[in-house]
Amino acid sequence: MSISRRRFTSLTAAAIAAMTFQSRAIQAAARETGLKDAFKDDFLIGTAINKWTLEREDSTQRDLIAREFNSITAENCMKWMEIHPEEDRWNWGPADQFVEFGTKHGMHIVGHTLVWHSQVPRTVFQDENGNPISKERLEARMQHHIATVVDRYRGKIAIWDVVNEAIEEDEKGWRQSPWFKILGPTFMERAFQLAHEADPKAHLIYNDYNEHNPGRRNFLVERIRDYKRRGIPIHGVGFQGHIGLDYPDLREYEDSIEAIAAEGLAVHVTELEVDVLPRPSSFTGAEISAVQQYADKLNPYVDGLPKEVEQEQIDRYKRFFELLLKHREKIQRVTFWGMHDGESWKNNFPVRGRTNYPLLFDRKLNKKPVYHAVAGLGRT
Ligand code: XIL
C-alpha cells in the first residue's frame, strides 16, 4: 500500500470516528432535555437573567439556561433607572447583551418593564428646578422612553411588560404612583398605545403581584373590558407569582386565571418562586429589645433547609404546577424569577441578608429535588 493510500485510509477512519462521536454527542444532548422540553406541549418556561450571569467569563450558568429555558426576562437591565438613567443618557450595554443572548438561542425574549413607579429616577417626575413636572412634559417623556426602547429591539423582543404594578389590592383602584398622580388614569392606556405603535407585532402585557386578590382582579377586569371596547392594545396579563408556602389561596389564584382568560387575554406567570422563610408580618409588634431574637427567627435556615420544609416546598410547587397545567390552554408562559437560590432577590426581600431557597436549582447550580418533582409533572 502506498503512503498516500495509507494516509487516506487512516483519515477516513478518523473521519468516521469523528462522525460517530458527533452523532453520539447529538444523541446525548437530545437526551439531556430541560424544563422547557418537559412542558413543551403546555407553556414556555422562562427565567429572569441578571447582568452578572451574562458578563461572567464562565459560561456554565448560561449553558444551563440555554438547555433548561426557552424564554428569558431581563431582571433589571431594562428598567428605566438602568437603561435610561438620565434624560439624555442611555445605558444600552447590558440590555443589548441580554437580547443578543436570547436571539442566539432562539428564545422568547421578554422586556421588563416600560412604566413602573419603582426603579425609575425621581427626576423623571421633576422639572429642572426639582418641582413636579407638568402633565404634558411627563407624557412627552413617557412617549420618548417607550418609543426609543421598544423601537431599538423591535422584532427581537416578543413580549413587553408595558405597565407594572399600577393597581392596588382590595378594591382600592389605581395605585397612587407619580404616573397616576400626574397623568391621571389614562397613563396606562397611553403606555399600551405607545408600545404598540413602536412595535405592532409585540405581545403587550400588564404585570402585577398578588393577582389572586379579588379587588385587584375585579378592577383589572373592568379596565380590560373598557380597553377592548375602545381598541386599546392589551394582549395579556402577567401574574408575578411571588408565592410562599401558605399564600396565596390557590382557589383565588385559579379564579383570577379564569377571569383573565374569559376576557380573551393570555395569562403569563412572570416571576415565580416559592419563598420558604417566615414572613416578617407574623412578627409585627416585636419590642426593640427583642429585635435580634426576631432577626434570627426570620432567618432560620442559614445552614441548610430542613427536610420537612423542603418537602413542604415540593408539595407547594407541585400543587401550583398542577393548577397551571389544568389551565394550560390559558397560560402562555411560566417564568421563574432567577435560576438558582443564590441569585434570588428573595435573599434580600422583604428582609435583607437572609438565606432563602425559593428556586429549582441550588447555589451550586445543581438541580434540587424540587426540580425533579416539577419536571416530573411535564409530559416527557
Ligand atoms: C427585583 C429584582 O429581582 C431585584 O434584583 C431588584 O433589586 C428589585 O427588583 N416585581 C418586579 C421585579 O416586577 O422587577 C422585581 O425585581 C421583583 C418584584
mmCIF file of N, CA and C and ligand atoms in Angstrom, residues 75-76 79 112-113 116 119 164-165 207 209 240 242 271 337 345, ligand 1:
data_model
loop_
_atom_site.group_PDB
_atom_site.id
_atom_site.type_symbol
_atom_site.label_atom_id
_atom_site.label_comp_id
_atom_site.label_asym_id
_atom_site.label_seq_id
_atom_site.Cartn_x
_atom_site.Cartn_y
_atom_site.Cartn_z
ATOM 1 N N GLU A 75 -33.897 40.816 34.360
ATOM 2 C CA GLU A 75 -34.259 41.025 35.763
ATOM 3 C C GLU A 75 -34.224 42.507 36.126
ATOM 4 N N ASN A 76 -33.229 43.225 35.662
ATOM 5 C CA ASN A 76 -33.138 44.656 35.996
ATOM 6 C C ASN A 76 -32.729 45.556 34.829
ATOM 7 N N LYS A 79 -35.050 48.143 33.179
ATOM 8 C CA LYS A 79 -35.856 49.080 33.972
ATOM 9 C C LYS A 79 -35.345 50.498 33.707
ATOM 10 N N HIS A 112 -38.741 43.847 30.319
ATOM 11 C CA HIS A 112 -39.323 44.181 31.621
ATOM 12 C C HIS A 112 -38.608 45.412 32.153
ATOM 13 N N THR A 113 -39.207 46.494 32.298
ATOM 14 C CA THR A 113 -40.576 46.870 32.088
ATOM 15 C C THR A 113 -40.611 48.335 31.692
ATOM 16 N N TRP A 116 -43.252 51.883 35.372
ATOM 17 C CA TRP A 116 -43.337 51.351 36.742
ATOM 18 C C TRP A 116 -42.988 52.497 37.694
ATOM 19 N N GLN A 119 -37.745 51.710 40.674
ATOM 20 C CA GLN A 119 -36.542 51.671 39.824
ATOM 21 C C GLN A 119 -36.659 52.610 38.625
ATOM 22 N N ASN A 164 -46.263 47.959 34.951
ATOM 23 C CA ASN A 164 -46.036 47.070 36.084
ATOM 24 C C ASN A 164 -46.664 47.671 37.347
ATOM 25 N N GLU A 165 -47.486 46.881 38.041
ATOM 26 C CA GLU A 165 -47.956 47.229 39.383
ATOM 27 C C GLU A 165 -48.673 48.581 39.486
ATOM 28 N N ASN A 207 -48.568 43.678 34.132
ATOM 29 C CA ASN A 207 -47.940 42.765 35.089
ATOM 30 C C ASN A 207 -48.154 43.248 36.526
ATOM 31 N N TYR A 209 -48.332 41.804 41.061
ATOM 32 C CA TYR A 209 -48.222 40.719 42.044
ATOM 33 C C TYR A 209 -49.583 40.529 42.715
ATOM 34 N N GLN A 240 -47.237 37.850 38.651
ATOM 35 C CA GLN A 240 -45.829 37.730 39.041
ATOM 36 C C GLN A 240 -45.535 36.375 39.690
ATOM 37 N N HIS A 242 -44.975 35.651 43.029
ATOM 38 C CA HIS A 242 -44.073 35.596 44.191
ATOM 39 C C HIS A 242 -44.862 34.945 45.325
ATOM 40 N N GLU A 271 -42.944 35.828 37.331
ATOM 41 C CA GLU A 271 -41.833 35.993 38.283
ATOM 42 C C GLU A 271 -41.931 34.961 39.401
ATOM 43 N N TRP A 337 -38.306 33.617 38.686
ATOM 44 C CA TRP A 337 -37.587 34.885 38.883
ATOM 45 C C TRP A 337 -36.151 34.592 39.310
ATOM 46 N N TRP A 345 -33.693 37.354 44.392
ATOM 47 C CA TRP A 345 -33.936 38.611 45.125
ATOM 48 C C TRP A 345 -34.543 38.323 46.493
HETATM 49 C C1 XIL B 1 -36.446 42.868 41.651
HETATM 50 C C2 XIL B 1 -35.075 42.317 41.253
HETATM 51 O O1 XIL B 1 -35.130 40.920 41.272
HETATM 52 C C3 XIL B 1 -34.027 42.820 42.211
HETATM 53 O O2 XIL B 1 -32.717 42.450 41.753
HETATM 54 C C4 XIL B 1 -34.091 44.345 42.337
HETATM 55 O O3 XIL B 1 -33.189 44.785 43.317
HETATM 56 C C5 XIL B 1 -35.505 44.784 42.707
HETATM 57 O O4 XIL B 1 -36.422 44.269 41.767
HETATM 58 N N1 XIL B 1 -41.505 42.757 40.995
HETATM 59 C C6 XIL B 1 -40.936 43.047 39.783
HETATM 60 C C7 XIL B 1 -39.482 42.826 39.596
HETATM 61 O O5 XIL B 1 -41.648 43.361 38.819
HETATM 62 O O6 XIL B 1 -38.918 43.739 38.705
HETATM 63 C C8 XIL B 1 -38.734 42.870 40.909
HETATM 64 O O7 XIL B 1 -37.378 42.507 40.654
HETATM 65 C C9 XIL B 1 -39.377 41.956 41.913
HETATM 66 C C10 XIL B 1 -40.790 42.386 42.176
#
